[in-house]
Short mmCIF file of C-alpha atoms in Angstrom, two decimals:
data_model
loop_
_atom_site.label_atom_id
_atom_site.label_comp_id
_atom_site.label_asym_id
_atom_site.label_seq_id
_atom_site.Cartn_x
_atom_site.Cartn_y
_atom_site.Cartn_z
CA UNK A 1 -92.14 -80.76 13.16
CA UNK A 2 -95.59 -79.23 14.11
CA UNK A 3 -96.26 -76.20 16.30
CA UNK A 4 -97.26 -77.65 19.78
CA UNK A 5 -100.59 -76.28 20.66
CA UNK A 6 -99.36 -75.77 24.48
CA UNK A 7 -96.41 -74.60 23.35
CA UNK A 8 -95.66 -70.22 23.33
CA UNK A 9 -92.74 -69.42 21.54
CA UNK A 10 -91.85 -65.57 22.94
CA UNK A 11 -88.45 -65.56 21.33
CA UNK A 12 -87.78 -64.08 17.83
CA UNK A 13 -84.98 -63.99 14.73
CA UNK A 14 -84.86 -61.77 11.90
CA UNK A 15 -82.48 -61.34 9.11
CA UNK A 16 -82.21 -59.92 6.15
CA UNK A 17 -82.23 -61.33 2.18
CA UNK A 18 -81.35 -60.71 -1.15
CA UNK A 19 -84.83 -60.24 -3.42
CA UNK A 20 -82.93 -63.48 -5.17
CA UNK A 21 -82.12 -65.38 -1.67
CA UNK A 22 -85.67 -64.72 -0.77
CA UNK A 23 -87.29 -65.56 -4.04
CA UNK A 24 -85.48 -69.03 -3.59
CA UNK A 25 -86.61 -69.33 0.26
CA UNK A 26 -90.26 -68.39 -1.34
CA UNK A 27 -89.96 -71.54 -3.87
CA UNK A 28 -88.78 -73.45 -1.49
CA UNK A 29 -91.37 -73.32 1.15
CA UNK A 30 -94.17 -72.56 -1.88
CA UNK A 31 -92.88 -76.20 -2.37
CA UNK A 32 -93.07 -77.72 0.87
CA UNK A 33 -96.68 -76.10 0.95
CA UNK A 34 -95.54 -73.21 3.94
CA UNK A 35 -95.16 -69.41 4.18
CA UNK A 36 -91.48 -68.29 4.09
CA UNK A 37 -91.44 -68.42 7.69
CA UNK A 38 -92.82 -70.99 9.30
CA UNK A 39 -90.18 -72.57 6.22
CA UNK A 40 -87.44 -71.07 7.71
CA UNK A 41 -88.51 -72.19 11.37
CA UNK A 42 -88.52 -75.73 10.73
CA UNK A 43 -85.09 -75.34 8.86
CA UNK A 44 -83.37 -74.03 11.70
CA UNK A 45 -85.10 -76.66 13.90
CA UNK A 46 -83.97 -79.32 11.77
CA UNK A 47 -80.50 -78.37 12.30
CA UNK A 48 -80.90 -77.63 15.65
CA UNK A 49 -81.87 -80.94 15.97
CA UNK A 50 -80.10 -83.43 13.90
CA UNK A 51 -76.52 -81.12 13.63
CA UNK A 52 -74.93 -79.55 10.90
CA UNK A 53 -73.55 -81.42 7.90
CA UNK A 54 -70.76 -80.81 6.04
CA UNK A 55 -70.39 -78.00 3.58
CA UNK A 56 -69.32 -78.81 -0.25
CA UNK A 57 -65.90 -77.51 0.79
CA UNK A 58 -65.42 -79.32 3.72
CA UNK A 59 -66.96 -82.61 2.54
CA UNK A 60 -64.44 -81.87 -0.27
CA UNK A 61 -61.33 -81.55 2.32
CA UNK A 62 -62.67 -84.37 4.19
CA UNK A 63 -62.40 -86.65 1.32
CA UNK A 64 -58.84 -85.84 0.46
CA UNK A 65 -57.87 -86.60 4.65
CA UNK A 66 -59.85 -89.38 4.56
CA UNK A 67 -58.39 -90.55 1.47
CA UNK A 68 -54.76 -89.53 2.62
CA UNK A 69 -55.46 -91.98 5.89
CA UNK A 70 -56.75 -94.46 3.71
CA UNK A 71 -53.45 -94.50 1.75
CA UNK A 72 -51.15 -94.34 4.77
CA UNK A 73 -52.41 -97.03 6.63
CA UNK A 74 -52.50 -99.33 3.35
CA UNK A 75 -48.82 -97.88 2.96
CA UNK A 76 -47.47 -99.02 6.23
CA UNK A 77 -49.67 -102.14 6.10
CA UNK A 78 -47.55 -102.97 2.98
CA UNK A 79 -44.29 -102.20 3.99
CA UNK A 80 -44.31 -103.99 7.20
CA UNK A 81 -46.50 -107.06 5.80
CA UNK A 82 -43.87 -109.93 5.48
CA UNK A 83 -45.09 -110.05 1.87
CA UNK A 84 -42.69 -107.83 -0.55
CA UNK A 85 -43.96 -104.83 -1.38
CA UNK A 86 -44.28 -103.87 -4.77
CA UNK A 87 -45.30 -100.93 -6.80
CA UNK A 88 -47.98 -102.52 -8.33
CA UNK A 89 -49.86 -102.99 -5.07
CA UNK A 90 -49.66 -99.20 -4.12
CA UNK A 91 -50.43 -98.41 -7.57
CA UNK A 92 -54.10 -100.20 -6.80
CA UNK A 93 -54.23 -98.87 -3.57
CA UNK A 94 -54.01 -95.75 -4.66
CA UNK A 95 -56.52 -96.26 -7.40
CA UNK A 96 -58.50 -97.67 -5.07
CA UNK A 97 -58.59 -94.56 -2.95
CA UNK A 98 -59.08 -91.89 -5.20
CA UNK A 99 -62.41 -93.85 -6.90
CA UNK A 100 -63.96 -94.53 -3.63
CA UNK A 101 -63.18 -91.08 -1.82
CA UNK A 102 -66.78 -90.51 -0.81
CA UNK A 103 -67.04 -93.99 0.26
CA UNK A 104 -64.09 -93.67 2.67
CA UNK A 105 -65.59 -90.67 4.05
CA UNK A 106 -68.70 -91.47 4.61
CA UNK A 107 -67.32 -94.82 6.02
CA UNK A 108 -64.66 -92.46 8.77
CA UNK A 109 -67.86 -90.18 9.21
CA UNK A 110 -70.13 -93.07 10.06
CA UNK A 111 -67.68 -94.10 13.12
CA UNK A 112 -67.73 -90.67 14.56
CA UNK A 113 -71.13 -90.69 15.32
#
């Protein structure tokens, strides 16, 4: 995401860190070979551009809806399949769910987009 040489950017944001949160903002730009600010630039940009993602907590909460509607439809799929339903086959499903949470997820999130 370079600077555009034609390009004036009049428009400012500041905010204020932690000596920790800015020693981590430091390493992290000192890694991507940039001050702390053009660093922090391009971060914003980058979500600007491609959206925000899902925090741990959500991604977390996510999982366990997405799992849930995994697990429902399966449940009604079995009970009204013409095929006796039997504990042993929600005893996979559910097994099935609770491994492959992310999977599901990702899977509903894919859709959405």
């Amino acid at each position: 995401m370079s600077e555009t040489k034609g390009t004036k950017r009049t428009k400012s944001i500041a905010f204020r860190l932690t000596d920790e949160e800015y020693a981590q903002a430091e390493s992290a730009a000192s890694a991507a070979g940039e001050d702390p600010n053009s660093w922090c630039r391009k971060v914003a940009l980058i979500q600007l551009n491609e959206g925000f993602g899902l925090t741990k907590n959500d991604q977390l909460l996510y999982e366990e809806i997405a799992r849930m509607r995994y697990m429902v439809g399966h449940g009604f799929r079995l009970l009204l399949n013409s095929k006796e339903a039997t504990a042993a086959a929600w005893k996979k499903i559910t097994a099935d769910a609770d491994q492959s949470s992310g999977i599901i997820a990702d899977d509903l999130l894919s859709r959405r987009r």
